[in-house]
mmCIF file of C-alpha atoms in Angstrom:
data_model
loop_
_atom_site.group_PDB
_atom_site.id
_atom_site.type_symbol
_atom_site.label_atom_id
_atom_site.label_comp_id
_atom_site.label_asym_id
_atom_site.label_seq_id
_atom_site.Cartn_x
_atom_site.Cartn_y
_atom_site.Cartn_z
ATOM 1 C CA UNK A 1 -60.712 -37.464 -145.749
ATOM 2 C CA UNK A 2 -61.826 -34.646 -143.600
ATOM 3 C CA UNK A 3 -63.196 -35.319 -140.323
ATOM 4 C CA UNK A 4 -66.221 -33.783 -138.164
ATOM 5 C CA UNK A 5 -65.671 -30.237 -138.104
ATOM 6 C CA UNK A 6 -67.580 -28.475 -135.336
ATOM 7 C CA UNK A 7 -68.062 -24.843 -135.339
ATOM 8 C CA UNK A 8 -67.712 -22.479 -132.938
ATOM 9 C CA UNK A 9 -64.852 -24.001 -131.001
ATOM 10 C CA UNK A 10 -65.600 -21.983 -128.016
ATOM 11 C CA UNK A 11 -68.774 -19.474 -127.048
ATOM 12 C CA UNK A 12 -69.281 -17.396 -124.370
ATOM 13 C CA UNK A 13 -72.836 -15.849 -124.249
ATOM 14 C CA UNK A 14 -74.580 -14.646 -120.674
ATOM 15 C CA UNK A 15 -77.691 -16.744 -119.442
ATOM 16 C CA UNK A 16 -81.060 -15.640 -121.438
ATOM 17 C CA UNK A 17 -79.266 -15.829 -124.704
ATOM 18 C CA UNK A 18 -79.538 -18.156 -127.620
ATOM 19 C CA UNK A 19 -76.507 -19.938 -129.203
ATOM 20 C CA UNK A 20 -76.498 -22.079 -132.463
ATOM 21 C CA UNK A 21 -73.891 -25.245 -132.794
ATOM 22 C CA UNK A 22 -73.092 -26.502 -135.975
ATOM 23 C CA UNK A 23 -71.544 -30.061 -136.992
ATOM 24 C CA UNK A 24 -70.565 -31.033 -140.583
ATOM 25 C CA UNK A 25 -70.294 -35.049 -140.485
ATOM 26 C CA UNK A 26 -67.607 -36.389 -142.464
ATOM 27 C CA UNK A 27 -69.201 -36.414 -146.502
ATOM 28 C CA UNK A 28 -71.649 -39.192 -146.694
ATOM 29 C CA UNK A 29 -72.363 -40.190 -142.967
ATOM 30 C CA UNK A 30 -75.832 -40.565 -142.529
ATOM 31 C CA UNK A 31 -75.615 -41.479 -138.851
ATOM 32 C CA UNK A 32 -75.184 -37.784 -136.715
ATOM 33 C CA UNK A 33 -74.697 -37.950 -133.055
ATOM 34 C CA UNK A 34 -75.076 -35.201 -130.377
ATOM 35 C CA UNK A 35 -73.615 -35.950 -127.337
ATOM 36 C CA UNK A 36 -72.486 -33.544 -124.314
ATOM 37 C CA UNK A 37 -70.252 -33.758 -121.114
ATOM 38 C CA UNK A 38 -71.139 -30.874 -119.057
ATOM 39 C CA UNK A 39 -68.406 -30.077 -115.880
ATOM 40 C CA UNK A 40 -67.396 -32.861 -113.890
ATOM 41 C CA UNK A 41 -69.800 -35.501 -115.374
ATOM 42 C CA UNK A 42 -69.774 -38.686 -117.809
ATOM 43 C CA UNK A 43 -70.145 -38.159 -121.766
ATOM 44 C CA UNK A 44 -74.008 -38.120 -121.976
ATOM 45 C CA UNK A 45 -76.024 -38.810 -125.367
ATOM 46 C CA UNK A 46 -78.239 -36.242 -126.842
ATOM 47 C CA UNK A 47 -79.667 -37.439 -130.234
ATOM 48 C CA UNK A 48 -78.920 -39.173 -133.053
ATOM 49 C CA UNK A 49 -80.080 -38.752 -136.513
ATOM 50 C CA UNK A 50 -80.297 -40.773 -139.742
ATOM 51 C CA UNK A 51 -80.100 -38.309 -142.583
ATOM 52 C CA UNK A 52 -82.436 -35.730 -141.863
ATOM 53 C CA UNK A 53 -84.646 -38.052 -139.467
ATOM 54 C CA UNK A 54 -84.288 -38.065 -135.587
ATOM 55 C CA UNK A 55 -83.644 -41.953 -135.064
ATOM 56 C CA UNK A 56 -83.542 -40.869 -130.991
ATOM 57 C CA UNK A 57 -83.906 -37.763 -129.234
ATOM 58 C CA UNK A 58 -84.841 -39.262 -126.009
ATOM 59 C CA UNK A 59 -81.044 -37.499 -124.330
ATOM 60 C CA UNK A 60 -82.298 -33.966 -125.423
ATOM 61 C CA UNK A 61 -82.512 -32.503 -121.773
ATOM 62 C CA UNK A 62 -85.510 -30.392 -122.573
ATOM 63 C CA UNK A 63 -87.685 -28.459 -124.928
ATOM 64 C CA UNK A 64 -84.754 -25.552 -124.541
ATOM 65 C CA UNK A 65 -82.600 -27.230 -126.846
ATOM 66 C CA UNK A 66 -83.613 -27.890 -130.383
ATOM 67 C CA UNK A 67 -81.647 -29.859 -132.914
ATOM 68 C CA UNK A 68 -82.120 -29.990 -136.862
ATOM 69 C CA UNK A 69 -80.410 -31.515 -139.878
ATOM 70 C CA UNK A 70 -81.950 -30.056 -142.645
ATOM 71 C CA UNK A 71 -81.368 -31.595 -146.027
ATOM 72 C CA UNK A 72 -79.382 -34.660 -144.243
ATOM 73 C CA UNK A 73 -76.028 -32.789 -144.366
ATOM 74 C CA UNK A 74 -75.058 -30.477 -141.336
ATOM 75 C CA UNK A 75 -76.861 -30.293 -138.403
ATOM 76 C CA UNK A 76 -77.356 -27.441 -135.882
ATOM 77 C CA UNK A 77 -78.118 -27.635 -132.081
ATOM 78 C CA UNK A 78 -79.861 -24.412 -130.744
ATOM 79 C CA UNK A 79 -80.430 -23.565 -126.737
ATOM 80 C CA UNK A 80 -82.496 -21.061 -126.398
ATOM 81 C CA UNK A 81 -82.793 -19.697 -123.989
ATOM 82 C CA UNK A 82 -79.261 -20.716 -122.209
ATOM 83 C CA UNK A 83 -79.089 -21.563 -118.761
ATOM 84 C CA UNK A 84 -76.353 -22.076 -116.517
ATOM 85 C CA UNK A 85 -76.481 -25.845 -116.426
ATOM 86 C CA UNK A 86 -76.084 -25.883 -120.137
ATOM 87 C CA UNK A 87 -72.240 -25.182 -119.742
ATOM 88 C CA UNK A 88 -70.260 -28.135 -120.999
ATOM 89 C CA UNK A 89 -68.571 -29.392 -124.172
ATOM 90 C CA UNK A 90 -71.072 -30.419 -126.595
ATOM 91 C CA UNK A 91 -69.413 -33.270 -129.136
ATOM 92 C CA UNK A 92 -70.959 -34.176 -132.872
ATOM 93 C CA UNK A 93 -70.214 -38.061 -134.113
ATOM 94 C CA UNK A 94 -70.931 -39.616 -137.413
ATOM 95 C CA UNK A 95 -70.555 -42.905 -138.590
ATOM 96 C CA UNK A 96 -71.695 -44.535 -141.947
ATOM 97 C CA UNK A 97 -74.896 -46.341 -142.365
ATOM 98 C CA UNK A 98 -75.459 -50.288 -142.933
ATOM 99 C CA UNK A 99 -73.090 -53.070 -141.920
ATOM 100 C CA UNK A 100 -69.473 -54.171 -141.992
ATOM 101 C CA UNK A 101 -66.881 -52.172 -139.811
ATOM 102 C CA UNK A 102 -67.518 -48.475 -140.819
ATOM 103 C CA UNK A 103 -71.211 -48.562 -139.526
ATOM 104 C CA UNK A 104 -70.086 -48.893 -135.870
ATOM 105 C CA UNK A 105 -67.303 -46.573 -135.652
ATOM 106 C CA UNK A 106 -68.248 -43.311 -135.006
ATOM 107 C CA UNK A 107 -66.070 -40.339 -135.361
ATOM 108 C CA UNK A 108 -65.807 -37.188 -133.326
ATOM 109 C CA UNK A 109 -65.234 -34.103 -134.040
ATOM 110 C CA UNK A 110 -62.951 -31.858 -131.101
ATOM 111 C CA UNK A 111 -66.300 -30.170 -129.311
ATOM 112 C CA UNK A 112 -67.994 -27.126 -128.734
ATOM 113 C CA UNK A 113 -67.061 -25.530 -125.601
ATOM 114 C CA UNK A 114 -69.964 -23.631 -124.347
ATOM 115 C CA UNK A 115 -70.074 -20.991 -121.491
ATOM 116 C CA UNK A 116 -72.878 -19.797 -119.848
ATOM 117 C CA UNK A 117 -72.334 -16.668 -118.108
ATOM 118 C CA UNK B 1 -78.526 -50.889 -122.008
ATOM 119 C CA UNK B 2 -75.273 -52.525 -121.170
ATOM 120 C CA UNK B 3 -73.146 -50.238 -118.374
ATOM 121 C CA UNK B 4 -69.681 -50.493 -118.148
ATOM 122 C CA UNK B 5 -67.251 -50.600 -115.216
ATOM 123 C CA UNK B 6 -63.573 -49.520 -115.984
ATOM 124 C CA UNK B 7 -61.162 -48.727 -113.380
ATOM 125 C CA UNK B 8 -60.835 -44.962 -112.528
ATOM 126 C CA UNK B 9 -57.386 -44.458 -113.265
ATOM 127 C CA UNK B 10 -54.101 -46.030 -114.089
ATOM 128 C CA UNK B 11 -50.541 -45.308 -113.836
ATOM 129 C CA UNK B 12 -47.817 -46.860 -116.167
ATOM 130 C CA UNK B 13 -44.203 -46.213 -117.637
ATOM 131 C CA UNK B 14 -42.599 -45.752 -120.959
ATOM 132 C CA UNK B 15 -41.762 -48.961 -122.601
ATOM 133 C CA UNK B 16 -44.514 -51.418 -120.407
ATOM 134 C CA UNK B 17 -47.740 -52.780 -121.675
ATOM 135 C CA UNK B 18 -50.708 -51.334 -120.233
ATOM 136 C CA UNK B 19 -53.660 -53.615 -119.566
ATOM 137 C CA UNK B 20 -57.235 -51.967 -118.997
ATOM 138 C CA UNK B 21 -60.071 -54.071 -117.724
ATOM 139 C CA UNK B 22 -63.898 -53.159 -118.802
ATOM 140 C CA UNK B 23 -66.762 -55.072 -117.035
ATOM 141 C CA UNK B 24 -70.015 -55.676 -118.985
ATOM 142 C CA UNK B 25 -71.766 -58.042 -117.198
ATOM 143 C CA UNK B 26 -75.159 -57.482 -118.990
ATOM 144 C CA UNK B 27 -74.264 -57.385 -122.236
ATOM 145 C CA UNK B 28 -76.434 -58.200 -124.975
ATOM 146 C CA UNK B 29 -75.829 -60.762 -127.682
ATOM 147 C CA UNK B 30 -75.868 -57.989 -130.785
ATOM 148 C CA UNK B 31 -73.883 -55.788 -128.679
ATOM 149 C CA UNK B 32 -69.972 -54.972 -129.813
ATOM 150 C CA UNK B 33 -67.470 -53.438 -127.437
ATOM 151 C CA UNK B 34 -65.782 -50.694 -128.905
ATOM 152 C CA UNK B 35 -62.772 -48.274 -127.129
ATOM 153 C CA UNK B 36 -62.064 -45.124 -127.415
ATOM 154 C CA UNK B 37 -59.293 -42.608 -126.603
ATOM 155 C CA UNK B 38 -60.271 -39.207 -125.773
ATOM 156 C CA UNK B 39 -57.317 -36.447 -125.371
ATOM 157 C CA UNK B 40 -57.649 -32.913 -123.364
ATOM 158 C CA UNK B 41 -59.699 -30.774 -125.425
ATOM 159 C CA UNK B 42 -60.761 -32.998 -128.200
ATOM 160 C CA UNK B 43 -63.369 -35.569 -129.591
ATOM 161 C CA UNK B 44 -63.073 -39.476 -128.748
ATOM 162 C CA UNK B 45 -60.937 -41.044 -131.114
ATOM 163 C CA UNK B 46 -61.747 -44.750 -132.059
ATOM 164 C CA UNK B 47 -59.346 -47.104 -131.446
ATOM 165 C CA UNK B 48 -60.709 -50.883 -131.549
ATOM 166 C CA UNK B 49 -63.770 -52.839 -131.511
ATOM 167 C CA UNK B 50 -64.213 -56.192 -131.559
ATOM 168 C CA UNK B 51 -67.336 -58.752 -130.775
ATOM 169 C CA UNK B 52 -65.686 -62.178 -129.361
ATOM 170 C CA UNK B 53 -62.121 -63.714 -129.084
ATOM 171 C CA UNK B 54 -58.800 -61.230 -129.973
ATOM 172 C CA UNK B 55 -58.640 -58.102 -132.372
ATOM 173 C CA UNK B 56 -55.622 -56.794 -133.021
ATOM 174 C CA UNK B 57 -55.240 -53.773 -134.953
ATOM 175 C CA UNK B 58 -51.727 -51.443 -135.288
ATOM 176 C CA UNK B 59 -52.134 -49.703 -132.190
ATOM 177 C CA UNK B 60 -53.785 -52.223 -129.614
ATOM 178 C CA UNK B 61 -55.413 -55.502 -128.697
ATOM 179 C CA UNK B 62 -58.960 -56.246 -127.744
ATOM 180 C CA UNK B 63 -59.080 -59.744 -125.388
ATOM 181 C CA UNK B 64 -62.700 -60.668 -125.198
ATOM 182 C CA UNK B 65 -63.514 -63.622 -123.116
ATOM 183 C CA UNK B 66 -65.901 -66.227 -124.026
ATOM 184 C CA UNK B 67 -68.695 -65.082 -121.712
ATOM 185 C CA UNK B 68 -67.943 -61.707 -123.296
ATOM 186 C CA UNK B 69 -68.760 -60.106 -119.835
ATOM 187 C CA UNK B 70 -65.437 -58.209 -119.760
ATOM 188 C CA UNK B 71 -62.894 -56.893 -122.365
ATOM 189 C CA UNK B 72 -59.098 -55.636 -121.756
ATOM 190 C CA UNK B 73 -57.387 -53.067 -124.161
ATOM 191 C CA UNK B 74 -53.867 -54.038 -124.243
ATOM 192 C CA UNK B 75 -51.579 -51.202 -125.585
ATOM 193 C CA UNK B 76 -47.931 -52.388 -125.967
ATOM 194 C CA UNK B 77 -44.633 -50.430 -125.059
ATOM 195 C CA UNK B 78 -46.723 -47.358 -124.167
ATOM 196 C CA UNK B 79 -45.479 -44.043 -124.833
ATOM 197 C CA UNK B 80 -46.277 -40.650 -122.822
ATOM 198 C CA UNK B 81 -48.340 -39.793 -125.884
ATOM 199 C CA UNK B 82 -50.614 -42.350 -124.828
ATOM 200 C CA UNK B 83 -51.381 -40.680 -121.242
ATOM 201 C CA UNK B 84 -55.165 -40.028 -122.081
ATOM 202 C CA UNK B 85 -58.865 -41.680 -121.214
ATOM 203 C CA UNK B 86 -59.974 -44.348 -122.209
ATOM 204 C CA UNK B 87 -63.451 -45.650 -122.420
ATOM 205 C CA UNK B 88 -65.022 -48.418 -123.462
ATOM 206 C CA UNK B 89 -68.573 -48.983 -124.444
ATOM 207 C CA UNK B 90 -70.595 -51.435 -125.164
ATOM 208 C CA UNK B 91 -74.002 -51.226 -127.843
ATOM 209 C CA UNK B 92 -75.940 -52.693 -130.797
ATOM 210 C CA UNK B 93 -76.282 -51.633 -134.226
ATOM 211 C CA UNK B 94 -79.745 -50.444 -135.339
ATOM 212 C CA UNK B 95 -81.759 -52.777 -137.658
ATOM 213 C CA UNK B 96 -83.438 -49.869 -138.766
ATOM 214 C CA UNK B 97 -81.392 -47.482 -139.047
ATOM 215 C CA UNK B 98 -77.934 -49.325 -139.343
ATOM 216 C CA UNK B 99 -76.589 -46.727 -136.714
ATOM 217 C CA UNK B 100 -75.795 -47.296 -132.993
ATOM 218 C CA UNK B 101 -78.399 -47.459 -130.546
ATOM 219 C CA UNK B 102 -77.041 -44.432 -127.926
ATOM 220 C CA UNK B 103 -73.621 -45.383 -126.154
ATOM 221 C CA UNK B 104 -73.136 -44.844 -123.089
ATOM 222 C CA UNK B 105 -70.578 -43.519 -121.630
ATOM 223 C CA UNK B 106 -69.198 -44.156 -118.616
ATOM 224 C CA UNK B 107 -66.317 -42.457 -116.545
ATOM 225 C CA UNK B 108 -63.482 -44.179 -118.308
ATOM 226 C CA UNK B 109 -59.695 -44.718 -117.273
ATOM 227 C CA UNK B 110 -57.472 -42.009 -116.808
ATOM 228 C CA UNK B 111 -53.879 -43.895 -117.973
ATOM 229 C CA UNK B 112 -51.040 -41.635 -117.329
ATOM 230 C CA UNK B 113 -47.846 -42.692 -118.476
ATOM 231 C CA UNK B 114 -44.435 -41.822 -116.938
ATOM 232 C CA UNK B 115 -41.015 -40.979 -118.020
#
């Protein structure tokens, strides 16, 4: 089974700019997590979505950073414009929906490290 | 939202059992306690989650107390491929949705292991 892919591994962009993050949850997740730890500090929550729905987007630091799942699949996370303070490693979960054990495991994928410059 | 207290860091050798200690004194009823391993430059990995009494699964133990207020990770005969974080967090499945409510995170234990 593949896991949660998260693309690009590593940007670099100079404050002003806009960068897209993409996660592709492991086939048939519903549940989508964002979640970022930026230098220094704790693992902080972003949002979370069922399917295409945002269950909770009360992490989402401000109106700068926009996240979508179109279609319930992938979702992207866009800052625009990029500040300093938004350099960290942003991490996408999934985990499946409903009960039994699956529902409340959530799987990571390896992070997006992102610079601002 | 339950908050979590873990010790900072740990030290440990090949071969011995490593015991880690989470505090959750305000947990909630619906509320599992789930551990995770997180390596340098990668994603949390799950390793065990458990609600009340012992879970054992091929890589660890989960000892939760009757007051469930506190958990311990046991990981036997650790190796130096265990030297990692660990954190362990504490929430509720969604009725609605059937996800998690948000985790949170907190600083976790560093566990380095020694030759």
């Amino acid at each position: 089974e593949a896991g949660v892919t998260q693309f690009p591994s590593h940007s670099v962009i100079e404050k002003g700019q806009t960068v897209t993050l993409r996660c592709d949850p492991i086939s048939g997740h519903d549940n989508l997590y964002w979640y970022r730890r930026v230098m220094g500090k704790e693992i902080k929550f972003l949002l979370h979505f069922v399917k295409e729905s945002k269950q909770d987007e009360s992490g989402m630091p401000n109106n700068r950073f926009l996240a979508e799942r179109t279609g319930g699949t992938y979702s992207t996370l866009k800052v625009q414009p990029a500040e300093l303070e938004d350099s960290g490693v942003y991490f996408c979960a999934s985990s499946q929906v409903g009960g039994g054990p699956g529902a409340n495991v959530l799987t990571f994928g390896a992070g997006s490290r992102l610079t601002v410059l | 939202l339950a908050k979590t207290t873990q010790p900072i860091s740990m030290d440990s050798y090949e071969g011995q059992e490593v015991n880690i200690t989470c505090s959750h004194n305000n947990i909630a009823t619906n509320d599992y306690i789930t551990w995770y391993q997180q390596f340098p430059s990668q994603g949390p990995r799950f390793i065990i989650q458990g609600y009340k009494t012992k879970v054992t699964n091929e890589v660890a133990s989960l000892f939760i107390p009757a007051d469930r207020k506190s958990s311990t990770l046991s990981l036997p005969r650790v190796s130096l491929s265990d030297t990692a974080v660990y954190y362990c967090l504490v929430g509720a499945l969604s009725l609605i949705s059937g996800g998690y409510n948000k985790l949170i995170f907190g600083a976790g234990t560093r566990l380095a292991v020694h030759p």
